[in-house]
Amino acid sequence: MELTAWLSLAAICAFGAMSPGPSLAVVLRYSLFHSAKHGIVASLAHGLGVGIYASLAILGLSGLIHQFPIVYQFLVYGGAAYLAWMGIKILMSKSQGLAVSQPQAATSYAKAAQDGFAIAFLNPKLAIFFVALFSQFIDPEKMTLTVGFIMCITVLTIDALWYFIVSILSASARDKFDLTAKRAVIDKILGCAFLLLAMRVIYQSL
């Protein structure tokens, strides 16, 4: 793969990762109210989910989705349900303002990884996006395992790196501006954001 083509691919992937959405909300919640490490774990799991979709896109998942639209719809509605469930769970929790120095309830890294991965994997539009994106950069006759690996690892790395940076910066902002003390307000905002994102997913699918 030529360097110029790779740089173009990397730039598009970076802009895609930076666009606000449910993934950003998940990473922010873990890094703000648990720790930077929780946010990083969610980021790496999210990058893995995105990387899997990139790999499946190369293997022709988009064609399978078009042949079996019920599978696509199942994943879309599953993703919307997961977002709604997270939003309701946040809104129903009795969040209280906390001092930054006050210890918070432990949340496992496995839970952070689960949410980070699920937000990516329950978004089948990623497969179609990657098929459309990759088609602009590869010649099917020249496609090799090495080229496919480079493209997939590029997608995974850029996505995970972006949310890694978000985790570090948001955790730093939490400590600097005592954002944990405003957890009740931020939780309500995030809860509503998850519900609105779930409704947007359903609206777009209809």
mmCIF file of C-alpha atoms in Angstrom:
data_model
loop_
_atom_site.group_PDB
_atom_site.id
_atom_site.type_symbol
_atom_site.label_atom_id
_atom_site.label_comp_id
_atom_site.label_asym_id
_atom_site.label_seq_id
_atom_site.Cartn_x
_atom_site.Cartn_y
_atom_site.Cartn_z
ATOM 1 C CA MET A 1 0.000 0.000 0.000
ATOM 2 C CA GLU A 2 1.445 3.369 -1.018
ATOM 3 C CA LEU A 3 2.256 5.876 1.708
ATOM 4 C CA THR A 4 0.003 8.583 0.273
ATOM 5 C CA ALA A 5 -2.943 6.199 0.168
ATOM 6 C CA TRP A 6 -2.251 5.085 3.727
ATOM 7 C CA LEU A 7 -2.060 8.673 4.968
ATOM 8 C CA SER A 8 -5.407 9.435 3.325
ATOM 9 C CA LEU A 9 -6.949 6.353 4.922
ATOM 10 C CA ALA A 10 -5.514 7.271 8.311
ATOM 11 C CA ALA A 11 -6.837 10.837 8.065
ATOM 12 C CA ILE A 12 -10.378 9.688 7.233
ATOM 13 C CA CYS A 13 -10.294 7.158 10.083
ATOM 14 C CA ALA A 14 -9.099 9.863 12.480
ATOM 15 C CA PHE A 15 -11.912 12.239 11.521
ATOM 16 C CA GLY A 16 -14.391 9.392 11.867
ATOM 17 C CA ALA A 17 -13.125 8.488 15.330
ATOM 18 C CA MET A 18 -13.280 12.127 16.446
ATOM 19 C CA SER A 19 -16.928 12.586 15.490
ATOM 20 C CA PRO A 20 -19.100 12.771 18.651
ATOM 21 C CA GLY A 21 -21.326 9.801 19.365
ATOM 22 C CA PRO A 22 -22.167 7.078 21.880
ATOM 23 C CA SER A 23 -18.586 5.803 21.927
ATOM 24 C CA LEU A 24 -17.350 9.165 23.181
ATOM 25 C CA ALA A 25 -20.035 9.233 25.869
ATOM 26 C CA VAL A 26 -19.052 5.773 27.128
ATOM 27 C CA VAL A 27 -15.343 6.576 27.328
ATOM 28 C CA LEU A 28 -16.007 9.925 29.007
ATOM 29 C CA ARG A 29 -18.191 8.386 31.680
ATOM 30 C CA TYR A 30 -15.583 5.798 32.620
ATOM 31 C CA SER A 31 -12.667 8.224 32.621
ATOM 32 C CA LEU A 32 -14.567 10.953 34.488
ATOM 33 C CA PHE A 33 -16.197 8.893 37.213
ATOM 34 C CA HIS A 34 -13.865 5.922 37.615
ATOM 35 C CA SER A 35 -10.315 6.385 36.372
ATOM 36 C CA ALA A 36 -8.213 7.058 33.314
ATOM 37 C CA LYS A 37 -7.372 3.325 33.284
ATOM 38 C CA HIS A 38 -11.077 2.441 33.013
ATOM 39 C CA GLY A 39 -11.398 4.832 30.095
ATOM 40 C CA ILE A 40 -8.319 3.360 28.448
ATOM 41 C CA VAL A 41 -9.677 -0.189 28.818
ATOM 42 C CA ALA A 42 -12.973 0.924 27.247
ATOM 43 C CA SER A 43 -10.976 2.618 24.471
ATOM 44 C CA LEU A 44 -8.932 -0.483 23.674
ATOM 45 C CA ALA A 45 -12.039 -2.687 23.674
ATOM 46 C CA HIS A 46 -13.803 -0.218 21.394
ATOM 47 C CA GLY A 47 -10.830 -0.205 19.035
ATOM 48 C CA LEU A 48 -10.953 -4.010 18.973
ATOM 49 C CA GLY A 49 -14.639 -3.930 18.020
ATOM 50 C CA VAL A 50 -13.942 -1.450 15.239
ATOM 51 C CA GLY A 51 -10.991 -3.528 14.053
ATOM 52 C CA ILE A 52 -13.171 -6.639 13.878
ATOM 53 C CA TYR A 53 -15.691 -4.817 11.701
ATOM 54 C CA ALA A 54 -12.895 -3.584 9.463
ATOM 55 C CA SER A 55 -11.671 -7.175 9.065
ATOM 56 C CA LEU A 56 -15.166 -8.481 8.382
ATOM 57 C CA ALA A 57 -15.713 -5.704 5.845
ATOM 58 C CA ILE A 58 -12.725 -6.952 3.882
ATOM 59 C CA LEU A 59 -14.137 -10.471 4.061
ATOM 60 C CA GLY A 60 -17.433 -9.318 2.545
ATOM 61 C CA LEU A 61 -19.754 -8.821 5.522
ATOM 62 C CA SER A 62 -21.512 -6.001 3.707
ATOM 63 C CA GLY A 63 -22.748 -8.429 1.056
ATOM 64 C CA LEU A 64 -23.997 -10.780 3.755
ATOM 65 C CA ILE A 65 -25.883 -7.939 5.434
ATOM 66 C CA HIS A 66 -27.576 -7.018 2.161
ATOM 67 C CA GLN A 67 -28.573 -10.644 1.597
ATOM 68 C CA PHE A 68 -29.902 -11.045 5.136
ATOM 69 C CA PRO A 69 -31.281 -7.626 6.150
ATOM 70 C CA ILE A 70 -32.891 -9.115 9.245
ATOM 71 C CA VAL A 71 -29.396 -9.683 10.683
ATOM 72 C CA TYR A 72 -28.551 -6.050 10.060
ATOM 73 C CA GLN A 73 -31.793 -4.846 11.648
ATOM 74 C CA PHE A 74 -31.239 -7.122 14.626
ATOM 75 C CA LEU A 75 -27.825 -5.571 15.266
ATOM 76 C CA VAL A 76 -29.153 -2.032 14.748
ATOM 77 C CA TYR A 77 -32.021 -2.464 17.190
ATOM 78 C CA GLY A 78 -29.745 -4.348 19.572
ATOM 79 C CA GLY A 79 -27.404 -1.365 19.588
ATOM 80 C CA ALA A 80 -30.291 1.047 20.176
ATOM 81 C CA ALA A 81 -31.581 -1.115 23.034
ATOM 82 C CA TYR A 82 -28.112 -1.201 24.598
ATOM 83 C CA LEU A 83 -27.832 2.587 24.417
ATOM 84 C CA ALA A 84 -31.309 3.020 25.900
ATOM 85 C CA TRP A 85 -30.516 0.548 28.681
ATOM 86 C CA MET A 86 -27.349 2.462 29.573
ATOM 87 C CA GLY A 87 -29.215 5.771 29.529
ATOM 88 C CA ILE A 88 -32.017 4.497 31.768
ATOM 89 C CA LYS A 89 -29.517 2.887 34.122
ATOM 90 C CA ILE A 90 -27.637 6.193 34.457
ATOM 91 C CA LEU A 91 -30.807 8.253 34.972
ATOM 92 C CA MET A 92 -32.172 5.861 37.592
ATOM 93 C CA SER A 93 -28.932 5.759 39.554
ATOM 94 C CA LYS A 94 -28.825 7.974 42.620
ATOM 95 C CA SER A 95 -25.781 9.980 41.630
ATOM 96 C CA GLN A 96 -24.352 12.296 44.239
ATOM 97 C CA GLY A 97 -21.677 14.932 44.006
ATOM 98 C CA LEU A 98 -18.372 13.529 45.259
ATOM 99 C CA ALA A 99 -15.121 15.079 46.269
ATOM 100 C CA VAL A 100 -12.256 14.109 44.007
ATOM 101 C CA SER A 101 -10.370 12.674 46.965
ATOM 102 C CA GLN A 102 -13.366 10.581 48.074
ATOM 103 C CA PRO A 103 -13.109 6.903 47.093
ATOM 104 C CA GLN A 104 -15.739 5.763 44.617
ATOM 105 C CA ALA A 105 -17.421 2.398 44.161
ATOM 106 C CA ALA A 106 -15.132 0.042 42.305
ATOM 107 C CA THR A 107 -16.117 -0.840 38.775
ATOM 108 C CA SER A 108 -14.324 -3.718 37.102
ATOM 109 C CA TYR A 109 -12.182 -3.235 34.046
ATOM 110 C CA ALA A 110 -14.170 -6.086 32.494
ATOM 111 C CA LYS A 111 -17.322 -3.954 32.643
ATOM 112 C CA ALA A 112 -15.503 -1.044 30.999
ATOM 113 C CA ALA A 113 -14.227 -3.389 28.290
ATOM 114 C CA GLN A 114 -17.717 -4.848 27.790
ATOM 115 C CA ASP A 115 -19.334 -1.454 27.281
ATOM 116 C CA GLY A 116 -16.549 -0.191 25.035
ATOM 117 C CA PHE A 117 -16.679 -3.284 22.836
ATOM 118 C CA ALA A 118 -20.481 -3.475 22.731
ATOM 119 C CA ILE A 119 -20.885 0.144 21.590
ATOM 120 C CA ALA A 120 -18.682 -0.631 18.589
ATOM 121 C CA PHE A 121 -19.858 -4.163 17.823
ATOM 122 C CA LEU A 122 -23.565 -3.311 18.000
ATOM 123 C CA ASN A 123 -23.103 -0.797 15.196
ATOM 124 C CA PRO A 124 -23.259 -2.760 11.899
ATOM 125 C CA LYS A 125 -23.102 0.491 9.934
ATOM 126 C CA LEU A 126 -19.368 0.321 10.578
ATOM 127 C CA ALA A 127 -19.116 -2.676 8.244
ATOM 128 C CA ILE A 128 -20.805 -0.821 5.403
ATOM 129 C CA PHE A 129 -18.732 2.282 6.129
ATOM 130 C CA PHE A 130 -15.491 0.324 5.926
ATOM 131 C CA VAL A 131 -16.517 -1.444 2.727
ATOM 132 C CA ALA A 132 -17.201 1.954 1.144
ATOM 133 C CA LEU A 133 -13.986 3.398 2.560
ATOM 134 C CA PHE A 134 -11.703 0.490 1.683
ATOM 135 C CA SER A 135 -13.048 0.320 -1.860
ATOM 136 C CA GLN A 136 -11.458 3.718 -2.481
ATOM 137 C CA PHE A 137 -7.988 2.532 -1.498
ATOM 138 C CA ILE A 138 -7.542 -1.023 -2.753
ATOM 139 C CA ASP A 139 -7.578 -2.827 -6.055
ATOM 140 C CA PRO A 140 -9.278 -6.233 -5.601
ATOM 141 C CA GLU A 141 -6.760 -7.777 -7.996
ATOM 142 C CA LYS A 142 -3.857 -6.491 -5.905
ATOM 143 C CA MET A 143 -5.386 -7.224 -2.518
ATOM 144 C CA THR A 144 -3.072 -9.262 -0.299
ATOM 145 C CA LEU A 145 -3.168 -10.460 3.295
ATOM 146 C CA THR A 146 -0.497 -7.907 4.166
ATOM 147 C CA VAL A 147 -2.475 -4.985 2.735
ATOM 148 C CA GLY A 148 -5.617 -6.140 4.521
ATOM 149 C CA PHE A 149 -3.729 -6.441 7.809
ATOM 150 C CA ILE A 150 -2.236 -2.950 7.430
ATOM 151 C CA MET A 151 -5.651 -1.424 6.783
ATOM 152 C CA CYS A 152 -7.318 -3.208 9.706
ATOM 153 C CA ILE A 153 -4.539 -2.457 12.185
ATOM 154 C CA THR A 154 -4.585 1.185 11.061
ATOM 155 C CA VAL A 155 -8.299 1.453 11.805
ATOM 156 C CA LEU A 156 -7.952 -0.287 15.179
ATOM 157 C CA THR A 157 -4.925 1.742 16.285
ATOM 158 C CA ILE A 158 -6.287 5.156 15.329
ATOM 159 C CA ASP A 159 -9.647 4.515 16.994
ATOM 160 C CA ALA A 160 -8.091 3.189 20.219
ATOM 161 C CA LEU A 161 -5.455 5.963 20.265
ATOM 162 C CA TRP A 162 -8.052 8.722 19.923
ATOM 163 C CA TYR A 163 -10.143 7.460 22.817
ATOM 164 C CA PHE A 164 -6.958 6.815 24.809
ATOM 165 C CA ILE A 165 -6.182 10.533 24.464
ATOM 166 C CA VAL A 166 -9.786 11.393 25.422
ATOM 167 C CA SER A 167 -9.459 9.222 28.547
ATOM 168 C CA ILE A 168 -6.246 10.896 29.678
ATOM 169 C CA LEU A 169 -7.488 14.444 29.020
ATOM 170 C CA SER A 170 -10.918 13.938 30.603
ATOM 171 C CA ALA A 171 -9.427 12.296 33.715
ATOM 172 C CA SER A 172 -6.998 15.209 33.995
ATOM 173 C CA ALA A 173 -9.853 17.721 33.634
ATOM 174 C CA ARG A 174 -11.787 15.860 36.327
ATOM 175 C CA ASP A 175 -8.939 16.276 38.799
ATOM 176 C CA LYS A 176 -8.230 19.877 37.823
ATOM 177 C CA PHE A 177 -11.785 21.207 37.837
ATOM 178 C CA ASP A 178 -13.340 18.871 40.437
ATOM 179 C CA LEU A 179 -15.829 17.528 37.885
ATOM 180 C CA THR A 180 -16.589 14.553 40.120
ATOM 181 C CA ALA A 181 -18.410 16.927 42.467
ATOM 182 C CA LYS A 182 -20.811 17.643 39.598
ATOM 183 C CA ARG A 183 -21.416 13.967 38.881
ATOM 184 C CA ALA A 184 -25.173 14.167 39.467
ATOM 185 C CA VAL A 185 -25.605 16.816 36.749
ATOM 186 C CA ILE A 186 -23.183 15.216 34.289
ATOM 187 C CA ASP A 187 -24.835 11.818 34.792
ATOM 188 C CA LYS A 188 -28.242 13.236 33.880
ATOM 189 C CA ILE A 189 -26.791 14.870 30.770
ATOM 190 C CA LEU A 190 -25.084 11.634 29.716
ATOM 191 C CA GLY A 191 -28.205 9.588 30.462
ATOM 192 C CA CYS A 192 -30.327 11.839 28.265
ATOM 193 C CA ALA A 193 -27.627 11.759 25.582
ATOM 194 C CA PHE A 194 -27.709 7.941 25.496
ATOM 195 C CA LEU A 195 -31.499 7.928 25.157
ATOM 196 C CA LEU A 196 -31.405 10.532 22.375
ATOM 197 C CA LEU A 197 -28.720 8.550 20.550
ATOM 198 C CA ALA A 198 -30.849 5.403 20.834
ATOM 199 C CA MET A 199 -33.835 7.242 19.356
ATOM 200 C CA ARG A 200 -31.642 8.594 16.550
ATOM 201 C CA VAL A 201 -30.475 5.074 15.688
ATOM 202 C CA ILE A 202 -34.078 3.846 15.455
ATOM 203 C CA TYR A 203 -35.171 6.918 13.485
ATOM 204 C CA GLN A 204 -32.340 6.511 10.967
ATOM 205 C CA SER A 205 -33.063 2.799 10.551
ATOM 206 C CA LEU A 206 -36.711 3.600 9.735
#
